[in-house]
Amino acid sequence: MSLLLQTPVAALSRLHRTLRPGTPSPLMGATVLITGASSGIGEHTAYAAAARGAHVLLVARRAEELDRVSAEIVARGGRATTYPLDLTDGEAVDALVEQLLTRHGAVDYLVNNAGRSIRRSLELSEDRFHDFERMMAVNFFGPVRLTMGLLPTMRQQKFGHVVNIVTWGNQIKAPKFAAYIASKTALDVFGRIMGREAFFDNVTCTNVRVSLVATDMIGPTEAYAGRRAESPEHCAERIVRALEDRPITVDGLIGTISEVFNLVSPRLADFVFAEMSRRVPDSAAARASVPLPAPDAPTGAGTGAS
């Protein structure tokens, strides 16, 4: 029954920490695993979580970059441990879970941040089914496999929280993002159902539906040029707040308005977004089929609904 009061209790706890700055964060002494921690949103989330006293477990493919982030956290007085991993390698994910549980006993908080984004119309995807397979491999199957591996110990200890970094595209249904948004919507729904099944074990999930974030992932997409984007530092602070407060979702204004628009007037919404899609064609990168960013690039970077 305590989870029914989670939101007001979290608000009161945050007010208390604001009025008494010395009050520790709920993350103090906790183990927080962050995927895609080698750059962008994941890197800055690691800094913010470590600053609140968490032992941060850094996961990404690029070992050298993980070592750089870890060294910075230690230099700031925090604790970090690195675990190089390709989330698309299922056996490697299983081995990591076993290693984590042996070394740390349990992971208290998990941030599923690593992922890929792609903006390409269905017309240009007719002979590129691998685009959909890639999106599902890193944006859905990888984080779900990792979550499922860590979930039993969370339930046994009667505490755990998972934060899925998804996209406002789940609400907008933006054209040219079918592969990306479909994979992130799958993770969004998985998180909601997991939270319901694990409710009585005090294991929860927050889906953070980020908008456009200023990271390297947006570089190849011409439509993003000059667009206002959230900084990875600011996005990381919102993610850490989600770790502390454990809300069900974190939405933005534009995503929420779009979601209501899609529900209230779906056919008009189809017309509006179809017209927007026609006015903003595929980027040169999408037409040339350039390689996608590395899987541990921050997922929030490529979620603009253009």
mmCIF file of C-alpha atoms in Angstrom:
data_model
loop_
_atom_site.group_PDB
_atom_site.id
_atom_site.type_symbol
_atom_site.label_atom_id
_atom_site.label_comp_id
_atom_site.label_asym_id
_atom_site.label_seq_id
_atom_site.Cartn_x
_atom_site.Cartn_y
_atom_site.Cartn_z
ATOM 1 C CA MET A 1 0.000 0.000 0.000
ATOM 2 C CA SER A 2 2.948 2.355 0.538
ATOM 3 C CA LEU A 3 3.394 2.817 -3.225
ATOM 4 C CA LEU A 4 -0.080 4.378 -3.399
ATOM 5 C CA LEU A 5 1.407 7.293 -1.441
ATOM 6 C CA GLN A 6 4.700 7.397 -3.356
ATOM 7 C CA THR A 7 4.006 10.671 -5.156
ATOM 8 C CA PRO A 8 3.013 12.811 -2.146
ATOM 9 C CA VAL A 9 5.734 11.240 0.002
ATOM 10 C CA ALA A 10 8.331 12.004 -2.681
ATOM 11 C CA ALA A 11 7.113 15.603 -2.908
ATOM 12 C CA LEU A 12 7.370 16.051 0.863
ATOM 13 C CA SER A 13 10.807 14.441 0.914
ATOM 14 C CA ARG A 14 12.018 16.766 -1.831
ATOM 15 C CA LEU A 15 10.636 19.788 0.040
ATOM 16 C CA HIS A 16 12.446 18.617 3.169
ATOM 17 C CA ARG A 17 15.744 18.299 1.274
ATOM 18 C CA THR A 18 15.225 21.758 -0.207
ATOM 19 C CA LEU A 19 14.595 23.364 3.183
ATOM 20 C CA ARG A 20 17.419 21.404 4.809
ATOM 21 C CA PRO A 21 20.213 21.184 2.205
ATOM 22 C CA GLY A 22 22.255 18.739 4.280
ATOM 23 C CA THR A 23 19.567 16.052 4.070
ATOM 24 C CA PRO A 24 20.887 13.094 2.045
ATOM 25 C CA SER A 25 19.368 12.008 -1.242
ATOM 26 C CA PRO A 26 17.557 8.645 -1.475
ATOM 27 C CA LEU A 27 20.483 7.673 -3.728
ATOM 28 C CA MET A 28 23.006 7.958 -0.890
ATOM 29 C CA GLY A 29 24.753 4.589 -0.582
ATOM 30 C CA ALA A 30 22.630 2.999 -3.325
ATOM 31 C CA THR A 31 23.922 1.065 -6.323
ATOM 32 C CA VAL A 32 22.904 2.741 -9.594
ATOM 33 C CA LEU A 33 23.610 1.085 -12.947
ATOM 34 C CA ILE A 34 23.566 3.340 -16.018
ATOM 35 C CA THR A 35 23.847 2.044 -19.573
ATOM 36 C CA GLY A 36 25.202 4.258 -22.320
ATOM 37 C CA ALA A 37 27.334 5.926 -19.635
ATOM 38 C CA SER A 38 30.289 6.763 -21.883
ATOM 39 C CA SER A 39 28.859 10.034 -23.219
ATOM 40 C CA GLY A 40 25.919 12.419 -23.382
ATOM 41 C CA ILE A 41 22.896 11.821 -21.183
ATOM 42 C CA GLY A 42 24.329 8.688 -19.573
ATOM 43 C CA GLU A 43 27.631 10.342 -18.703
ATOM 44 C CA HIS A 44 25.998 13.342 -17.040
ATOM 45 C CA THR A 45 23.455 11.153 -15.256
ATOM 46 C CA ALA A 46 26.406 9.254 -13.788
ATOM 47 C CA TYR A 47 27.986 12.487 -12.545
ATOM 48 C CA ALA A 48 24.720 13.650 -10.989
ATOM 49 C CA ALA A 49 23.966 10.307 -9.313
ATOM 50 C CA ALA A 50 27.502 9.984 -7.948
ATOM 51 C CA ALA A 51 27.293 13.524 -6.565
ATOM 52 C CA ARG A 52 24.305 12.387 -4.513
ATOM 53 C CA GLY A 53 26.296 9.568 -2.938
ATOM 54 C CA ALA A 54 25.446 6.637 -5.206
ATOM 55 C CA HIS A 55 27.919 3.957 -6.242
ATOM 56 C CA VAL A 56 27.576 4.260 -10.005
ATOM 57 C CA LEU A 57 28.048 1.245 -12.271
ATOM 58 C CA LEU A 58 28.978 2.466 -15.738
ATOM 59 C CA VAL A 59 28.002 0.297 -18.714
ATOM 60 C CA ALA A 60 28.749 0.970 -22.390
ATOM 61 C CA ARG A 61 30.699 -0.506 -25.300
ATOM 62 C CA ARG A 62 33.636 1.935 -25.242
ATOM 63 C CA ALA A 63 35.957 0.912 -22.400
ATOM 64 C CA GLU A 64 38.279 3.900 -22.781
ATOM 65 C CA GLU A 65 35.414 6.365 -22.528
ATOM 66 C CA LEU A 66 34.020 4.545 -19.496
ATOM 67 C CA ASP A 67 37.427 4.839 -17.827
ATOM 68 C CA ARG A 68 37.416 8.582 -18.547
ATOM 69 C CA VAL A 69 33.970 9.042 -16.972
ATOM 70 C CA SER A 70 34.935 6.872 -14.006
ATOM 71 C CA ALA A 71 38.124 8.863 -13.421
ATOM 72 C CA GLU A 72 36.139 12.105 -13.456
ATOM 73 C CA ILE A 73 33.656 10.747 -10.904
ATOM 74 C CA VAL A 74 36.481 9.628 -8.602
ATOM 75 C CA ALA A 75 38.189 13.006 -8.994
ATOM 76 C CA ARG A 76 34.962 14.619 -7.780
ATOM 77 C CA GLY A 77 34.936 12.368 -4.710
ATOM 78 C CA GLY A 78 32.453 9.760 -5.965
ATOM 79 C CA ARG A 79 32.445 5.990 -6.521
ATOM 80 C CA ALA A 80 32.264 4.319 -9.912
ATOM 81 C CA THR A 81 32.899 0.899 -11.429
ATOM 82 C CA THR A 82 33.063 0.248 -15.161
ATOM 83 C CA TYR A 83 31.615 -2.684 -17.099
ATOM 84 C CA PRO A 84 32.250 -2.630 -20.891
ATOM 85 C CA LEU A 85 29.316 -4.316 -22.648
ATOM 86 C CA ASP A 86 27.569 -4.569 -25.992
ATOM 87 C CA LEU A 87 23.872 -4.745 -25.104
ATOM 88 C CA THR A 88 23.093 -6.551 -28.347
ATOM 89 C CA ASP A 89 25.168 -9.534 -27.190
ATOM 90 C CA GLY A 90 22.678 -11.547 -25.157
ATOM 91 C CA GLU A 91 25.229 -13.931 -23.664
ATOM 92 C CA ALA A 92 27.395 -10.995 -22.587
ATOM 93 C CA VAL A 93 24.378 -9.398 -20.899
ATOM 94 C CA ASP A 94 23.685 -12.611 -18.980
ATOM 95 C CA ALA A 95 27.352 -12.822 -17.932
ATOM 96 C CA LEU A 96 27.273 -9.216 -16.748
ATOM 97 C CA VAL A 97 24.177 -9.856 -14.641
ATOM 98 C CA GLU A 98 25.892 -12.781 -12.946
ATOM 99 C CA GLN A 99 28.991 -10.665 -12.324
ATOM 100 C CA LEU A 100 26.968 -7.770 -10.933
ATOM 101 C CA LEU A 101 24.997 -9.938 -8.532
ATOM 102 C CA THR A 102 28.177 -11.655 -7.326
ATOM 103 C CA ARG A 103 30.050 -8.407 -6.735
ATOM 104 C CA HIS A 104 27.259 -6.097 -5.570
ATOM 105 C CA GLY A 105 24.529 -8.393 -4.273
ATOM 106 C CA ALA A 106 21.821 -6.377 -5.984
ATOM 107 C CA VAL A 107 21.368 -3.328 -8.169
ATOM 108 C CA ASP A 108 19.015 -0.832 -6.506
ATOM 109 C CA TYR A 109 18.462 1.452 -9.478
ATOM 110 C CA LEU A 110 18.790 0.767 -13.212
ATOM 111 C CA VAL A 111 18.833 3.445 -15.916
ATOM 112 C CA ASN A 112 18.223 1.959 -19.386
ATOM 113 C CA ASN A 113 19.741 4.786 -21.384
ATOM 114 C CA ALA A 114 21.863 3.201 -24.136
ATOM 115 C CA GLY A 115 20.273 3.082 -27.532
ATOM 116 C CA ARG A 116 20.174 4.061 -31.163
ATOM 117 C CA SER A 117 18.029 6.484 -33.075
ATOM 118 C CA ILE A 118 17.226 6.622 -36.751
ATOM 119 C CA ARG A 119 15.149 9.000 -38.852
ATOM 120 C CA ARG A 120 14.250 7.395 -42.156
ATOM 121 C CA SER A 121 10.922 7.220 -43.993
ATOM 122 C CA LEU A 122 9.239 3.902 -44.676
ATOM 123 C CA GLU A 123 9.710 4.561 -48.386
ATOM 124 C CA LEU A 124 13.487 4.466 -47.925
ATOM 125 C CA SER A 125 13.261 1.491 -45.572
ATOM 126 C CA GLU A 126 11.609 -0.968 -47.955
ATOM 127 C CA ASP A 127 14.871 -2.875 -48.496
ATOM 128 C CA ARG A 128 16.321 -2.076 -45.060
ATOM 129 C CA PHE A 129 14.504 -4.372 -42.651
ATOM 130 C CA HIS A 130 17.730 -4.500 -40.661
ATOM 131 C CA ASP A 131 16.931 -0.932 -39.520
ATOM 132 C CA PHE A 132 14.025 -2.351 -37.520
ATOM 133 C CA GLU A 133 16.075 -5.281 -36.266
ATOM 134 C CA ARG A 134 18.850 -2.968 -35.049
ATOM 135 C CA MET A 135 16.422 -0.703 -33.256
ATOM 136 C CA MET A 136 14.757 -3.575 -31.450
ATOM 137 C CA ALA A 137 18.077 -5.226 -30.580
ATOM 138 C CA VAL A 138 19.532 -2.281 -28.683
ATOM 139 C CA ASN A 139 16.449 -0.257 -27.702
ATOM 140 C CA PHE A 140 14.246 -3.133 -26.543
ATOM 141 C CA PHE A 141 15.783 -6.601 -26.322
ATOM 142 C CA GLY A 142 19.027 -5.410 -24.703
ATOM 143 C CA PRO A 143 17.486 -3.360 -21.873
ATOM 144 C CA VAL A 144 14.705 -5.908 -21.300
ATOM 145 C CA ARG A 145 17.246 -8.734 -20.974
ATOM 146 C CA LEU A 146 19.303 -6.674 -18.517
ATOM 147 C CA THR A 147 16.206 -5.673 -16.529
ATOM 148 C CA MET A 148 14.908 -9.228 -16.373
ATOM 149 C CA GLY A 149 18.264 -10.413 -15.100
ATOM 150 C CA LEU A 150 18.324 -7.880 -12.259
ATOM 151 C CA LEU A 151 14.611 -7.950 -11.420
ATOM 152 C CA PRO A 152 14.537 -11.079 -9.199
ATOM 153 C CA THR A 153 17.003 -9.646 -6.665
ATOM 154 C CA MET A 154 15.137 -6.342 -6.644
ATOM 155 C CA ARG A 155 11.967 -8.217 -5.774
ATOM 156 C CA GLN A 156 13.736 -10.291 -3.132
ATOM 157 C CA GLN A 157 15.084 -7.217 -1.361
ATOM 158 C CA LYS A 158 11.682 -5.497 -1.671
ATOM 159 C CA PHE A 159 13.094 -2.472 -3.440
ATOM 160 C CA GLY A 160 14.134 -1.518 -6.924
ATOM 161 C CA HIS A 161 13.567 1.191 -9.480
ATOM 162 C CA VAL A 162 14.068 1.141 -13.250
ATOM 163 C CA VAL A 163 14.232 4.284 -15.368
ATOM 164 C CA ASN A 164 13.714 3.778 -19.102
ATOM 165 C CA ILE A 165 14.927 6.627 -21.279
ATOM 166 C CA VAL A 166 12.354 6.590 -24.057
ATOM 167 C CA THR A 167 11.030 9.376 -26.276
ATOM 168 C CA TRP A 168 8.322 11.948 -26.675
ATOM 169 C CA GLY A 169 7.870 10.303 -30.059
ATOM 170 C CA ASN A 170 5.871 7.624 -28.218
ATOM 171 C CA GLN A 171 3.236 10.312 -27.685
ATOM 172 C CA ILE A 172 3.669 12.201 -30.960
ATOM 173 C CA LYS A 173 3.877 9.236 -33.392
ATOM 174 C CA ALA A 174 6.241 11.260 -35.571
ATOM 175 C CA PRO A 175 6.605 10.280 -39.237
ATOM 176 C CA LYS A 176 10.003 8.974 -40.405
ATOM 177 C CA PHE A 177 10.716 7.489 -36.970
ATOM 178 C CA ALA A 178 8.772 4.229 -37.289
ATOM 179 C CA ALA A 179 11.660 1.898 -36.413
ATOM 180 C CA TYR A 180 12.935 4.034 -33.548
ATOM 181 C CA ILE A 181 9.624 4.968 -31.930
ATOM 182 C CA ALA A 182 8.248 1.423 -32.248
ATOM 183 C CA SER A 183 11.244 0.048 -30.310
ATOM 184 C CA LYS A 184 10.987 2.733 -27.628
ATOM 185 C CA THR A 185 7.225 2.290 -27.317
ATOM 186 C CA ALA A 186 7.799 -1.410 -26.718
ATOM 187 C CA LEU A 187 10.204 -0.553 -23.864
ATOM 188 C CA ASP A 188 7.730 2.003 -22.496
ATOM 189 C CA VAL A 189 4.943 -0.596 -22.347
ATOM 190 C CA PHE A 190 7.255 -3.244 -20.892
ATOM 191 C CA GLY A 191 8.164 -0.856 -18.069
ATOM 192 C CA ARG A 192 4.556 -0.092 -17.223
ATOM 193 C CA ILE A 193 3.602 -3.759 -17.072
ATOM 194 C CA MET A 194 6.703 -4.655 -15.068
ATOM 195 C CA GLY A 195 5.766 -1.995 -12.523
ATOM 196 C CA ARG A 196 2.297 -3.478 -12.160
ATOM 197 C CA GLU A 197 3.506 -7.057 -11.780
ATOM 198 C CA ALA A 198 6.170 -6.064 -9.229
ATOM 199 C CA PHE A 199 3.942 -3.563 -7.380
ATOM 200 C CA PHE A 200 3.680 -5.547 -4.154
ATOM 201 C CA ASP A 201 7.452 -6.082 -4.121
ATOM 202 C CA ASN A 202 8.062 -2.302 -4.122
ATOM 203 C CA VAL A 203 9.773 -2.418 -7.516
ATOM 204 C CA THR A 204 8.814 0.494 -9.764
ATOM 205 C CA CYS A 205 9.525 1.928 -13.204
ATOM 206 C CA THR A 206 9.669 5.431 -14.644
ATOM 207 C CA ASN A 207 9.482 6.064 -18.381
ATOM 208 C CA VAL A 208 11.274 9.350 -19.123
ATOM 209 C CA ARG A 209 10.010 10.544 -22.494
ATOM 210 C CA VAL A 210 12.789 12.904 -23.519
ATOM 211 C CA SER A 211 12.616 15.346 -26.391
ATOM 212 C CA LEU A 212 15.507 16.623 -28.519
ATOM 213 C CA VAL A 213 18.795 16.552 -26.575
ATOM 214 C CA ALA A 214 22.003 18.219 -27.770
ATOM 215 C CA THR A 215 24.314 15.224 -28.241
ATOM 216 C CA ASP A 216 26.328 13.795 -31.134
ATOM 217 C CA MET A 217 23.398 11.666 -32.265
ATOM 218 C CA ILE A 218 21.560 14.575 -33.849
ATOM 219 C CA GLY A 219 24.512 15.530 -36.079
ATOM 220 C CA PRO A 220 23.593 13.570 -39.243
ATOM 221 C CA THR A 221 19.993 14.845 -39.307
ATOM 222 C CA GLU A 222 19.686 18.117 -41.200
ATOM 223 C CA ALA A 223 16.185 18.725 -39.828
ATOM 224 C CA TYR A 224 17.713 19.316 -36.383
ATOM 225 C CA ALA A 225 20.008 22.127 -37.527
ATOM 226 C CA GLY A 226 19.220 25.248 -35.522
ATOM 227 C CA ARG A 227 16.589 23.467 -33.438
ATOM 228 C CA ARG A 228 16.491 24.269 -29.752
ATOM 229 C CA ALA A 229 17.599 21.214 -27.787
ATOM 230 C CA GLU A 230 17.854 20.339 -24.114
ATOM 231 C CA SER A 231 21.378 20.071 -22.748
ATOM 232 C CA PRO A 232 22.499 16.608 -21.568
ATOM 233 C CA GLU A 233 23.264 18.129 -18.149
ATOM 234 C CA HIS A 234 19.706 19.385 -17.720
ATOM 235 C CA CYS A 235 18.247 16.108 -18.984
ATOM 236 C CA ALA A 236 20.456 14.201 -16.525
ATOM 237 C CA GLU A 237 19.098 16.237 -13.615
ATOM 238 C CA ARG A 238 15.553 15.267 -14.623
ATOM 239 C CA ILE A 239 16.569 11.623 -14.784
ATOM 240 C CA VAL A 240 18.148 11.729 -11.326
ATOM 241 C CA ARG A 241 15.010 13.371 -10.004
ATOM 242 C CA ALA A 242 13.071 10.430 -11.485
ATOM 243 C CA LEU A 243 15.401 8.069 -9.630
ATOM 244 C CA GLU A 244 14.768 9.890 -6.368
ATOM 245 C CA ASP A 245 11.006 10.444 -6.714
ATOM 246 C CA ARG A 246 10.027 7.296 -8.676
ATOM 247 C CA PRO A 247 7.151 8.752 -10.747
ATOM 248 C CA ILE A 248 5.458 6.575 -13.356
ATOM 249 C CA THR A 249 6.255 8.860 -16.296
ATOM 250 C CA VAL A 250 8.156 12.060 -16.966
ATOM 251 C CA ASP A 251 6.576 13.919 -19.885
ATOM 252 C CA GLY A 252 7.106 17.253 -21.577
ATOM 253 C CA LEU A 253 4.497 19.802 -22.565
ATOM 254 C CA ILE A 254 4.737 19.281 -26.334
ATOM 255 C CA GLY A 255 4.545 15.511 -26.022
ATOM 256 C CA THR A 256 1.518 15.748 -23.738
ATOM 257 C CA ILE A 257 -0.282 18.165 -26.059
ATOM 258 C CA SER A 258 0.446 15.904 -29.032
ATOM 259 C CA GLU A 259 -0.851 12.874 -27.171
ATOM 260 C CA VAL A 260 -4.134 14.635 -26.418
ATOM 261 C CA PHE A 261 -4.354 15.834 -30.036
ATOM 262 C CA ASN A 262 -3.907 12.256 -31.284
ATOM 263 C CA LEU A 263 -6.645 11.025 -28.962
ATOM 264 C CA VAL A 264 -9.168 13.811 -29.482
ATOM 265 C CA SER A 265 -8.824 14.272 -33.239
ATOM 266 C CA PRO A 266 -6.807 11.407 -34.723
ATOM 267 C CA ARG A 267 -7.639 12.042 -38.376
ATOM 268 C CA LEU A 268 -6.787 15.737 -38.148
ATOM 269 C CA ALA A 269 -3.581 14.792 -36.355
ATOM 270 C CA ASP A 270 -2.724 12.431 -39.215
ATOM 271 C CA PHE A 271 -3.212 15.274 -41.706
ATOM 272 C CA VAL A 272 -1.079 17.726 -39.717
ATOM 273 C CA PHE A 273 1.807 15.324 -39.214
ATOM 274 C CA ALA A 274 1.612 14.099 -42.818
ATOM 275 C CA GLU A 275 1.941 17.684 -44.004
ATOM 276 C CA MET A 276 4.870 18.281 -41.651
ATOM 277 C CA SER A 277 6.538 15.130 -42.937
ATOM 278 C CA ARG A 278 6.091 16.253 -46.540
ATOM 279 C CA ARG A 279 7.693 19.624 -45.798
ATOM 280 C CA VAL A 280 10.718 18.122 -44.034
ATOM 281 C CA PRO A 281 12.145 15.372 -46.266
ATOM 282 C CA ASP A 282 14.607 12.639 -45.359
ATOM 283 C CA SER A 283 18.073 13.902 -44.524
ATOM 284 C CA ALA A 284 21.053 13.293 -46.765
ATOM 285 C CA ALA A 285 22.306 10.847 -44.154
ATOM 286 C CA ALA A 286 19.097 8.809 -44.379
ATOM 287 C CA ARG A 287 19.140 8.849 -48.190
ATOM 288 C CA ALA A 288 22.803 7.831 -48.290
ATOM 289 C CA SER A 289 22.314 5.089 -45.691
ATOM 290 C CA VAL A 290 25.242 6.231 -43.550
ATOM 291 C CA PRO A 291 26.188 4.038 -40.566
ATOM 292 C CA LEU A 292 24.144 4.489 -37.405
ATOM 293 C CA PRO A 293 25.727 5.883 -34.229
ATOM 294 C CA ALA A 294 27.208 3.446 -31.720
ATOM 295 C CA PRO A 295 24.603 1.633 -29.561
ATOM 296 C CA ASP A 296 25.792 3.357 -26.389
ATOM 297 C CA ALA A 297 24.975 6.776 -27.808
ATOM 298 C CA PRO A 298 22.317 8.530 -25.683
ATOM 299 C CA THR A 299 18.845 7.639 -26.819
ATOM 300 C CA GLY A 300 17.308 11.036 -26.180
ATOM 301 C CA ALA A 301 19.392 12.696 -28.856
ATOM 302 C CA GLY A 302 17.471 11.544 -31.876
ATOM 303 C CA THR A 303 13.899 11.892 -30.808
ATOM 304 C CA GLY A 304 12.927 15.099 -32.544
ATOM 305 C CA ALA A 305 9.549 14.847 -34.208
ATOM 306 C CA SER A 306 10.428 16.618 -37.426
#
